[in-house]
Amino acid sequence: MATCSPGCEHYTRACSLKAPCCSKFYICRLCHDENEDHQMDRFSVSVVQCSTCKKIQQAQQICEDCNTVFGEYYCDICHLYDKNKKQYHCTQCGICRIGPKEKFFHCTKCNLCLALDLQGKHKCVENVSRQNCPVCMEDMHTSRVSAQVLPCGHLLHSTCYSDMLKRGSYRCPVCMQSAVDMTRCWQNLDEEVSQTPMPTEYQNMTVMVLCNDCHVRGAVPFHVLWMKCPGCGSYNTVQDGMLVEQQPSQQEQH
C-alpha cells in the first residue's frame, strides 16, 4: 500500500479535491481559495483524484485502484486529508482540530476548543472564536494557527500575539487590558515617576483617569509621564477630563 505524497504547502496528502463550486481540482481548499475569486466549501466535497494513478473517485481515505493512502488522517465530514497530527473532529466546533483530543476541552460559551489547563481558568467571551483576529483580521475559528487566549478573554493568533510582544505592545487590541503580567513594569514606572518631579505650577493638579485593567475611574495627581490607577495600581490608564487644581485644605492655609 503506497503512502501519501508531499501534497502542498498546507497539507501532506496524495489526492486533489474537486471543488464543488467550479469543478476544478486543487490539492486543498486553501490552494483553491488563493487562486480563485471564491471559497471552496470543504463540507460539500464529494470527489477526489488520486495523485498516483490519477483515478477520479468518491472521497475516501484509500485509492480504490492503486491503494495509495491519501492521508494518514482523514475526516469524512471536513474531507481533511493530512499526515497524523493527532487530529480529531469536534462536533461542537464543526471542524477538525489538532490534538490530541484528551488534552483539549470545548468551551461552550467561547465556542472553541481550548487546552485543558485553561478549563475554569480563563475569562469566557461568548462566541469569541467567531470573530476575526484583531491584529491580522483573519478568521479565528477555522484558522490553522493556534489561538492565544488573553487574560481579558479575547483571542489572537499565537503568531500575531508573539509579533505584538516583539513590537513592545502589551495590551489587548480590542479592550486595551494588559495582555501580560505587568507588575514589574509598574514597579519600574513607580521609580521613574518618583524621580521626575513636576514643575511647581503642576504640583497641585489632579485629573480623572480611567483604568483599562480594572475599569476604576478616579482622580489622581497629574504627571506628565504616567498616571497610576487609584484602584489596582496599574499605569494602563487614560486621561478622562481636564486638569483640576487641588485646593489647599484650611489647615494648609493657616
PDB file of C-alpha atoms in Angstrom:
ATOM      1  CA  MET A   1       0.000   0.000   0.000  1.00  0.00           C
ATOM      2  CA  ALA A   2       1.552   3.313  -1.094  1.00  0.00           C
ATOM      3  CA  THR A   3       1.925   6.133   1.376  1.00  0.00           C
ATOM      4  CA  CYS A   4       0.773   9.688   0.813  1.00  0.00           C
ATOM      5  CA  SER A   5       2.911  12.084  -1.236  1.00  0.00           C
ATOM      6  CA  PRO A   6       4.044  15.586  -0.181  1.00  0.00           C
ATOM      7  CA  GLY A   7       0.819  17.315  -1.261  1.00  0.00           C
ATOM      8  CA  CYS A   8       1.009  21.132  -0.970  1.00  0.00           C
ATOM      9  CA  GLU A   9       2.441  23.769   1.345  1.00  0.00           C
ATOM     10  CA  HIS A  10      -0.613  23.424   3.581  1.00  0.00           C
ATOM     11  CA  TYR A  11      -1.173  19.664   3.901  1.00  0.00           C
ATOM     12  CA  THR A  12       0.575  16.348   3.317  1.00  0.00           C
ATOM     13  CA  ARG A  13      -1.754  14.295   1.117  1.00  0.00           C
ATOM     14  CA  ALA A  14      -1.845  12.167  -2.042  1.00  0.00           C
ATOM     15  CA  CYS A  15      -5.003  13.403  -3.718  1.00  0.00           C
ATOM     16  CA  SER A  16      -6.654  16.510  -5.100  1.00  0.00           C
ATOM     17  CA  LEU A  17     -10.132  17.717  -4.207  1.00  0.00           C
ATOM     18  CA  LYS A  18     -12.694  18.515  -6.873  1.00  0.00           C
ATOM     19  CA  ALA A  19     -14.145  21.875  -5.914  1.00  0.00           C
ATOM     20  CA  PRO A  20     -17.949  21.594  -5.953  1.00  0.00           C
ATOM     21  CA  CYS A  21     -18.173  25.296  -6.814  1.00  0.00           C
ATOM     22  CA  CYS A  22     -16.083  25.390 -10.006  1.00  0.00           C
ATOM     23  CA  SER A  23     -15.276  21.690 -10.687  1.00  0.00           C
ATOM     24  CA  LYS A  24     -11.532  22.404 -10.667  1.00  0.00           C
ATOM     25  CA  PHE A  25      -9.068  20.119  -8.890  1.00  0.00           C
ATOM     26  CA  TYR A  26      -6.871  21.531  -6.149  1.00  0.00           C
ATOM     27  CA  ILE A  27      -4.702  19.837  -3.527  1.00  0.00           C
ATOM     28  CA  CYS A  28      -6.626  21.611  -0.767  1.00  0.00           C
ATOM     29  CA  ARG A  29      -9.251  24.268  -0.141  1.00  0.00           C
ATOM     30  CA  LEU A  30      -6.584  26.844   0.758  1.00  0.00           C
ATOM     31  CA  CYS A  31      -4.810  26.356  -2.574  1.00  0.00           C
ATOM     32  CA  HIS A  32      -8.202  26.810  -4.233  1.00  0.00           C
ATOM     33  CA  ASP A  33      -9.040  29.965  -2.297  1.00  0.00           C
ATOM     34  CA  GLU A  34      -5.639  31.523  -3.077  1.00  0.00           C
ATOM     35  CA  ASN A  35      -6.188  31.086  -6.824  1.00  0.00           C
ATOM     36  CA  GLU A  36      -9.915  31.712  -7.235  1.00  0.00           C
ATOM     37  CA  ASP A  37     -12.244  34.610  -6.506  1.00  0.00           C
ATOM     38  CA  HIS A  38     -14.471  32.465  -4.300  1.00  0.00           C
ATOM     39  CA  GLN A  39     -14.065  29.970  -1.447  1.00  0.00           C
ATOM     40  CA  MET A  40     -14.384  26.210  -1.518  1.00  0.00           C
ATOM     41  CA  ASP A  41     -16.952  24.590   0.757  1.00  0.00           C
ATOM     42  CA  ARG A  42     -14.955  21.741   2.267  1.00  0.00           C
ATOM     43  CA  PHE A  43     -18.076  20.011   3.539  1.00  0.00           C
ATOM     44  CA  SER A  44     -19.541  19.698   0.048  1.00  0.00           C
ATOM     45  CA  VAL A  45     -16.516  17.923  -1.464  1.00  0.00           C
ATOM     46  CA  SER A  46     -17.523  14.502  -2.773  1.00  0.00           C
ATOM     47  CA  VAL A  47     -14.919  13.707  -5.474  1.00  0.00           C
ATOM     48  CA  VAL A  48     -11.118  13.390  -5.298  1.00  0.00           C
ATOM     49  CA  GLN A  49      -8.365  12.453  -7.752  1.00  0.00           C
ATOM     50  CA  CYS A  50      -5.521  10.132  -6.795  1.00  0.00           C
ATOM     51  CA  SER A  51      -2.122  11.819  -7.193  1.00  0.00           C
ATOM     52  CA  THR A  52      -0.500   8.468  -8.032  1.00  0.00           C
ATOM     53  CA  CYS A  53      -2.760   6.847 -10.642  1.00  0.00           C
ATOM     54  CA  LYS A  54      -4.942   9.895 -11.447  1.00  0.00           C
ATOM     55  CA  LYS A  55      -8.146   7.918 -10.809  1.00  0.00           C
ATOM     56  CA  ILE A  56     -11.132  10.201 -10.145  1.00  0.00           C
ATOM     57  CA  GLN A  57     -13.312   8.689  -7.471  1.00  0.00           C
ATOM     58  CA  GLN A  58     -15.567   9.218  -4.479  1.00  0.00           C
ATOM     59  CA  ALA A  59     -13.931  10.941  -1.492  1.00  0.00           C
ATOM     60  CA  GLN A  60     -12.365   8.254   0.708  1.00  0.00           C
ATOM     61  CA  GLN A  61      -9.085   7.551   2.507  1.00  0.00           C
ATOM     62  CA  ILE A  62      -7.535   4.940   0.188  1.00  0.00           C
ATOM     63  CA  CYS A  63      -7.458   4.894  -3.609  1.00  0.00           C
ATOM     64  CA  GLU A  64      -9.811   2.252  -4.980  1.00  0.00           C
ATOM     65  CA  ASP A  65      -7.404   1.434  -7.848  1.00  0.00           C
ATOM     66  CA  CYS A  66      -3.801   1.631  -6.610  1.00  0.00           C
ATOM     67  CA  ASN A  67      -4.358   1.560  -2.815  1.00  0.00           C
ATOM     68  CA  THR A  68      -2.488   4.809  -2.258  1.00  0.00           C
ATOM     69  CA  VAL A  69      -3.251   6.228   1.182  1.00  0.00           C
ATOM     70  CA  PHE A  70      -4.496   9.745   0.554  1.00  0.00           C
ATOM     71  CA  GLY A  71      -3.822  10.826   4.130  1.00  0.00           C
ATOM     72  CA  GLU A  72      -2.789   9.232   7.403  1.00  0.00           C
ATOM     73  CA  TYR A  73      -5.659  11.226   8.878  1.00  0.00           C
ATOM     74  CA  TYR A  74      -8.979  11.527   7.066  1.00  0.00           C
ATOM     75  CA  CYS A  75     -12.217  13.154   8.193  1.00  0.00           C
ATOM     76  CA  ASP A  76     -15.249  12.260   6.112  1.00  0.00           C
ATOM     77  CA  ILE A  77     -17.076  15.365   7.358  1.00  0.00           C
ATOM     78  CA  CYS A  78     -14.467  18.064   6.674  1.00  0.00           C
ATOM     79  CA  HIS A  79     -12.809  15.992   3.923  1.00  0.00           C
ATOM     80  CA  LEU A  80      -9.491  16.768   5.534  1.00  0.00           C
ATOM     81  CA  TYR A  81      -6.531  14.645   4.454  1.00  0.00           C
ATOM     82  CA  ASP A  82      -3.186  15.103   6.208  1.00  0.00           C
ATOM     83  CA  LYS A  83      -0.345  13.381   7.990  1.00  0.00           C
ATOM     84  CA  ASN A  84      -1.133  12.226  11.504  1.00  0.00           C
ATOM     85  CA  LYS A  85      -1.023  15.197  13.891  1.00  0.00           C
ATOM     86  CA  LYS A  86      -3.394  13.555  16.391  1.00  0.00           C
ATOM     87  CA  GLN A  87      -6.273  15.470  14.827  1.00  0.00           C
ATOM     88  CA  TYR A  88      -9.853  14.999  15.933  1.00  0.00           C
ATOM     89  CA  HIS A  89     -13.201  16.263  14.679  1.00  0.00           C
ATOM     90  CA  CYS A  90     -15.029  18.440  17.199  1.00  0.00           C
ATOM     91  CA  THR A  91     -18.757  18.241  16.548  1.00  0.00           C
ATOM     92  CA  GLN A  92     -19.389  21.451  18.511  1.00  0.00           C
ATOM     93  CA  CYS A  93     -16.747  23.447  16.620  1.00  0.00           C
ATOM     94  CA  GLY A  94     -17.921  21.748  13.428  1.00  0.00           C
ATOM     95  CA  ILE A  95     -14.365  21.272  12.141  1.00  0.00           C
ATOM     96  CA  CYS A  96     -11.202  19.254  12.818  1.00  0.00           C
ATOM     97  CA  ARG A  97      -8.721  20.374  15.435  1.00  0.00           C
ATOM     98  CA  ILE A  98      -5.116  19.369  16.093  1.00  0.00           C
ATOM     99  CA  GLY A  99      -4.996  17.315  19.266  1.00  0.00           C
ATOM    100  CA  PRO A 100      -4.511  15.065  20.983  1.00  0.00           C
ATOM    101  CA  LYS A 101      -8.204  15.223  21.873  1.00  0.00           C
ATOM    102  CA  GLU A 102      -7.678  14.266  25.509  1.00  0.00           C
ATOM    103  CA  LYS A 103      -5.654  17.445  26.083  1.00  0.00           C
ATOM    104  CA  PHE A 104      -8.446  19.782  24.987  1.00  0.00           C
ATOM    105  CA  PHE A 105     -11.987  20.664  26.043  1.00  0.00           C
ATOM    106  CA  HIS A 106     -14.721  22.550  24.216  1.00  0.00           C
ATOM    107  CA  CYS A 107     -15.831  25.725  25.987  1.00  0.00           C
ATOM    108  CA  THR A 108     -19.480  26.132  25.054  1.00  0.00           C
ATOM    109  CA  LYS A 109     -19.579  29.864  25.813  1.00  0.00           C
ATOM    110  CA  CYS A 110     -16.385  30.748  23.925  1.00  0.00           C
ATOM    111  CA  ASN A 111     -17.451  28.172  21.299  1.00  0.00           C
ATOM    112  CA  LEU A 112     -13.895  26.920  20.929  1.00  0.00           C
ATOM    113  CA  CYS A 113     -11.641  24.011  21.883  1.00  0.00           C
ATOM    114  CA  LEU A 114      -9.091  25.138  24.468  1.00  0.00           C
ATOM    115  CA  ALA A 115      -6.201  23.462  26.270  1.00  0.00           C
ATOM    116  CA  LEU A 116      -7.231  21.584  29.410  1.00  0.00           C
ATOM    117  CA  ASP A 117      -5.057  23.791  31.612  1.00  0.00           C
ATOM    118  CA  LEU A 118      -7.404  26.699  30.772  1.00  0.00           C
ATOM    119  CA  GLN A 119     -10.525  24.891  31.997  1.00  0.00           C
ATOM    120  CA  GLY A 120     -12.056  27.047  34.725  1.00  0.00           C
ATOM    121  CA  LYS A 121      -9.101  29.444  34.488  1.00  0.00           C
ATOM    122  CA  HIS A 122      -9.973  31.654  31.543  1.00  0.00           C
ATOM    123  CA  LYS A 123     -12.427  34.514  31.111  1.00  0.00           C
ATOM    124  CA  CYS A 124     -15.233  33.461  28.779  1.00  0.00           C
ATOM    125  CA  VAL A 125     -16.351  35.771  25.986  1.00  0.00           C
ATOM    126  CA  GLU A 126     -19.421  34.497  24.170  1.00  0.00           C
ATOM    127  CA  ASN A 127     -18.654  33.183  20.674  1.00  0.00           C
ATOM    128  CA  VAL A 128     -15.220  34.823  20.791  1.00  0.00           C
ATOM    129  CA  SER A 129     -13.843  32.368  18.219  1.00  0.00           C
ATOM    130  CA  ARG A 130     -16.340  33.577  15.615  1.00  0.00           C
ATOM    131  CA  GLN A 131     -14.581  36.944  15.492  1.00  0.00           C
ATOM    132  CA  ASN A 132     -11.564  37.799  13.368  1.00  0.00           C
ATOM    133  CA  CYS A 133      -8.102  38.152  14.884  1.00  0.00           C
ATOM    134  CA  PRO A 134      -7.879  41.866  15.831  1.00  0.00           C
ATOM    135  CA  VAL A 135      -4.255  42.012  14.626  1.00  0.00           C
ATOM    136  CA  CYS A 136      -4.341  40.440  11.146  1.00  0.00           C
ATOM    137  CA  MET A 137      -8.156  40.495  10.706  1.00  0.00           C
ATOM    138  CA  GLU A 138      -8.140  36.863   9.530  1.00  0.00           C
ATOM    139  CA  ASP A 139     -10.661  34.263  10.699  1.00  0.00           C
ATOM    140  CA  MET A 140     -10.030  32.729  14.129  1.00  0.00           C
ATOM    141  CA  HIS A 141     -12.458  29.817  14.201  1.00  0.00           C
ATOM    142  CA  THR A 142     -11.184  27.930  11.156  1.00  0.00           C
ATOM    143  CA  SER A 143      -7.568  29.110  11.313  1.00  0.00           C
ATOM    144  CA  ARG A 144      -4.767  26.538  11.157  1.00  0.00           C
ATOM    145  CA  VAL A 145      -2.790  28.769  13.560  1.00  0.00           C
ATOM    146  CA  SER A 146      -3.363  28.120  17.266  1.00  0.00           C
ATOM    147  CA  ALA A 147      -5.227  30.702  19.354  1.00  0.00           C
ATOM    148  CA  GLN A 148      -3.751  32.707  22.232  1.00  0.00           C
ATOM    149  CA  VAL A 149      -6.297  33.453  24.962  1.00  0.00           C
ATOM    150  CA  LEU A 150      -5.609  36.784  26.647  1.00  0.00           C
ATOM    151  CA  PRO A 151      -6.483  37.456  30.329  1.00  0.00           C
ATOM    152  CA  CYS A 152      -9.449  39.562  29.134  1.00  0.00           C
ATOM    153  CA  GLY A 153     -10.810  36.573  27.200  1.00  0.00           C
ATOM    154  CA  HIS A 154     -10.176  37.890  23.693  1.00  0.00           C
ATOM    155  CA  LEU A 155      -8.337  35.756  21.145  1.00  0.00           C
ATOM    156  CA  LEU A 156      -5.355  36.383  18.896  1.00  0.00           C
ATOM    157  CA  HIS A 157      -3.468  34.070  16.604  1.00  0.00           C
ATOM    158  CA  SER A 158      -0.459  32.827  18.576  1.00  0.00           C
ATOM    159  CA  THR A 159       1.822  34.165  15.829  1.00  0.00           C
ATOM    160  CA  CYS A 160       0.162  37.594  15.957  1.00  0.00           C
ATOM    161  CA  TYR A 161       0.493  37.577  19.750  1.00  0.00           C
ATOM    162  CA  SER A 162       4.236  36.870  19.517  1.00  0.00           C
ATOM    163  CA  ASP A 163       4.699  39.613  16.919  1.00  0.00           C
ATOM    164  CA  MET A 164       2.738  42.043  19.104  1.00  0.00           C
ATOM    165  CA  LEU A 165       5.019  41.404  22.096  1.00  0.00           C
ATOM    166  CA  LYS A 166       8.133  41.754  19.925  1.00  0.00           C
ATOM    167  CA  ARG A 167       6.892  45.200  18.862  1.00  0.00           C
ATOM    168  CA  GLY A 168       6.606  46.190  22.525  1.00  0.00           C
ATOM    169  CA  SER A 169       2.811  46.194  22.624  1.00  0.00           C
ATOM    170  CA  TYR A 170       1.439  44.536  25.759  1.00  0.00           C
ATOM    171  CA  ARG A 171      -2.262  45.408  25.583  1.00  0.00           C
ATOM    172  CA  CYS A 172      -5.225  43.637  24.043  1.00  0.00           C
ATOM    173  CA  PRO A 173      -6.001  45.342  20.713  1.00  0.00           C
ATOM    174  CA  VAL A 174      -9.736  45.024  21.442  1.00  0.00           C
ATOM    175  CA  CYS A 175     -10.226  46.253  25.019  1.00  0.00           C
ATOM    176  CA  MET A 176      -6.731  47.601  25.867  1.00  0.00           C
ATOM    177  CA  GLN A 177      -6.453  45.471  29.010  1.00  0.00           C
ATOM    178  CA  SER A 178      -2.904  44.339  29.827  1.00  0.00           C
ATOM    179  CA  ALA A 179      -2.122  41.121  27.968  1.00  0.00           C
ATOM    180  CA  VAL A 180       0.719  40.006  30.272  1.00  0.00           C
ATOM    181  CA  ASP A 181       1.666  40.358  33.947  1.00  0.00           C
ATOM    182  CA  MET A 182       2.908  43.958  34.159  1.00  0.00           C
ATOM    183  CA  THR A 183       3.727  44.013  37.908  1.00  0.00           C
ATOM    184  CA  ARG A 184       7.464  44.501  37.426  1.00  0.00           C
ATOM    185  CA  CYS A 185       6.883  47.161  34.789  1.00  0.00           C
ATOM    186  CA  TRP A 186       4.579  49.111  37.104  1.00  0.00           C
ATOM    187  CA  GLN A 187       7.238  48.961  39.828  1.00  0.00           C
ATOM    188  CA  ASN A 188       9.786  50.423  37.407  1.00  0.00           C
ATOM    189  CA  LEU A 189       7.358  53.182  36.461  1.00  0.00           C
ATOM    190  CA  ASP A 190       6.796  53.951  40.159  1.00  0.00           C
ATOM    191  CA  GLU A 191      10.535  54.625  40.416  1.00  0.00           C
ATOM    192  CA  GLU A 192      10.587  56.649  37.201  1.00  0.00           C
ATOM    193  CA  VAL A 193       7.687  58.855  38.312  1.00  0.00           C
ATOM    194  CA  SER A 194       9.164  59.401  41.778  1.00  0.00           C
ATOM    195  CA  GLN A 195      12.424  60.586  40.207  1.00  0.00           C
ATOM    196  CA  THR A 196      10.693  63.013  37.838  1.00  0.00           C
ATOM    197  CA  PRO A 197       9.199  65.873  39.915  1.00  0.00           C
ATOM    198  CA  MET A 198       6.605  68.016  38.227  1.00  0.00           C
ATOM    199  CA  PRO A 199       7.108  71.784  37.741  1.00  0.00           C
ATOM    200  CA  THR A 200       5.699  73.912  40.563  1.00  0.00           C
ATOM    201  CA  GLU A 201       2.665  75.051  38.548  1.00  0.00           C
ATOM    202  CA  TYR A 202       1.553  71.420  38.094  1.00  0.00           C
ATOM    203  CA  GLN A 203       2.254  70.046  41.558  1.00  0.00           C
ATOM    204  CA  ASN A 204      -1.289  70.623  42.835  1.00  0.00           C
ATOM    205  CA  MET A 205      -3.014  69.455  39.674  1.00  0.00           C
ATOM    206  CA  THR A 206      -5.253  66.379  39.596  1.00  0.00           C
ATOM    207  CA  VAL A 207      -7.009  64.667  36.733  1.00  0.00           C
ATOM    208  CA  MET A 208      -9.607  61.941  36.288  1.00  0.00           C
ATOM    209  CA  VAL A 209      -8.282  58.717  34.789  1.00  0.00           C
ATOM    210  CA  LEU A 210      -9.945  55.521  33.609  1.00  0.00           C
ATOM    211  CA  CYS A 211      -8.069  52.261  34.118  1.00  0.00           C
ATOM    212  CA  ASN A 212      -8.055  49.804  31.210  1.00  0.00           C
ATOM    213  CA  ASP A 213      -7.215  46.944  33.594  1.00  0.00           C
ATOM    214  CA  CYS A 214      -9.744  47.220  36.448  1.00  0.00           C
ATOM    215  CA  HIS A 215     -12.070  49.868  34.902  1.00  0.00           C
ATOM    216  CA  VAL A 216     -11.929  52.085  38.009  1.00  0.00           C
ATOM    217  CA  ARG A 217     -12.390  55.815  37.372  1.00  0.00           C
ATOM    218  CA  GLY A 218     -10.885  58.246  39.851  1.00  0.00           C
ATOM    219  CA  ALA A 219      -8.927  61.437  40.471  1.00  0.00           C
ATOM    220  CA  VAL A 220      -5.135  61.132  40.676  1.00  0.00           C
ATOM    221  CA  PRO A 221      -2.210  63.568  40.797  1.00  0.00           C
ATOM    222  CA  PHE A 222      -1.361  64.689  37.280  1.00  0.00           C
ATOM    223  CA  HIS A 223       2.026  63.611  35.940  1.00  0.00           C
ATOM    224  CA  VAL A 224       3.454  64.250  32.508  1.00  0.00           C
ATOM    225  CA  LEU A 225       4.896  60.712  32.263  1.00  0.00           C
ATOM    226  CA  TRP A 226       2.343  58.305  33.704  1.00  0.00           C
ATOM    227  CA  MET A 227      -0.742  58.346  35.888  1.00  0.00           C
ATOM    228  CA  LYS A 228      -1.383  55.488  38.274  1.00  0.00           C
ATOM    229  CA  CYS A 229      -4.781  53.827  38.734  1.00  0.00           C
ATOM    230  CA  PRO A 230      -6.172  54.573  42.214  1.00  0.00           C
ATOM    231  CA  GLY A 231      -7.726  51.110  42.253  1.00  0.00           C
ATOM    232  CA  CYS A 232      -5.264  48.441  41.119  1.00  0.00           C
ATOM    233  CA  GLY A 233      -2.031  50.431  40.792  1.00  0.00           C
ATOM    234  CA  SER A 234      -1.759  49.909  37.041  1.00  0.00           C
ATOM    235  CA  TYR A 235      -0.340  52.583  34.772  1.00  0.00           C
ATOM    236  CA  ASN A 236      -2.514  51.327  31.904  1.00  0.00           C
ATOM    237  CA  THR A 237      -4.760  54.367  32.221  1.00  0.00           C
ATOM    238  CA  VAL A 238      -6.239  57.066  30.005  1.00  0.00           C
ATOM    239  CA  GLN A 239      -6.957  60.667  30.963  1.00  0.00           C
ATOM    240  CA  ASP A 240     -10.688  61.279  31.299  1.00  0.00           C
ATOM    241  CA  GLY A 241     -11.119  65.005  31.794  1.00  0.00           C
ATOM    242  CA  MET A 242      -9.334  68.308  32.187  1.00  0.00           C
ATOM    243  CA  LEU A 243      -6.708  69.201  34.776  1.00  0.00           C
ATOM    244  CA  VAL A 244      -8.159  70.454  38.054  1.00  0.00           C
ATOM    245  CA  GLU A 245      -6.208  72.457  40.587  1.00  0.00           C
ATOM    246  CA  GLN A 246      -6.453  70.884  44.021  1.00  0.00           C
ATOM    247  CA  GLN A 247      -7.470  73.457  46.584  1.00  0.00           C
ATOM    248  CA  PRO A 248      -5.301  73.505  49.723  1.00  0.00           C
ATOM    249  CA  SER A 249      -7.041  72.464  52.919  1.00  0.00           C
ATOM    250  CA  GLN A 250      -7.876  75.031  55.624  1.00  0.00           C
ATOM    251  CA  GLN A 251      -5.096  73.577  57.777  1.00  0.00           C
ATOM    252  CA  GLU A 252      -2.561  74.169  54.996  1.00  0.00           C
ATOM    253  CA  GLN A 253      -3.795  77.792  54.544  1.00  0.00           C
ATOM    254  CA  HIS A 254      -3.000  78.704  58.184  1.00  0.00           C
TER     255      HIS A 254
END
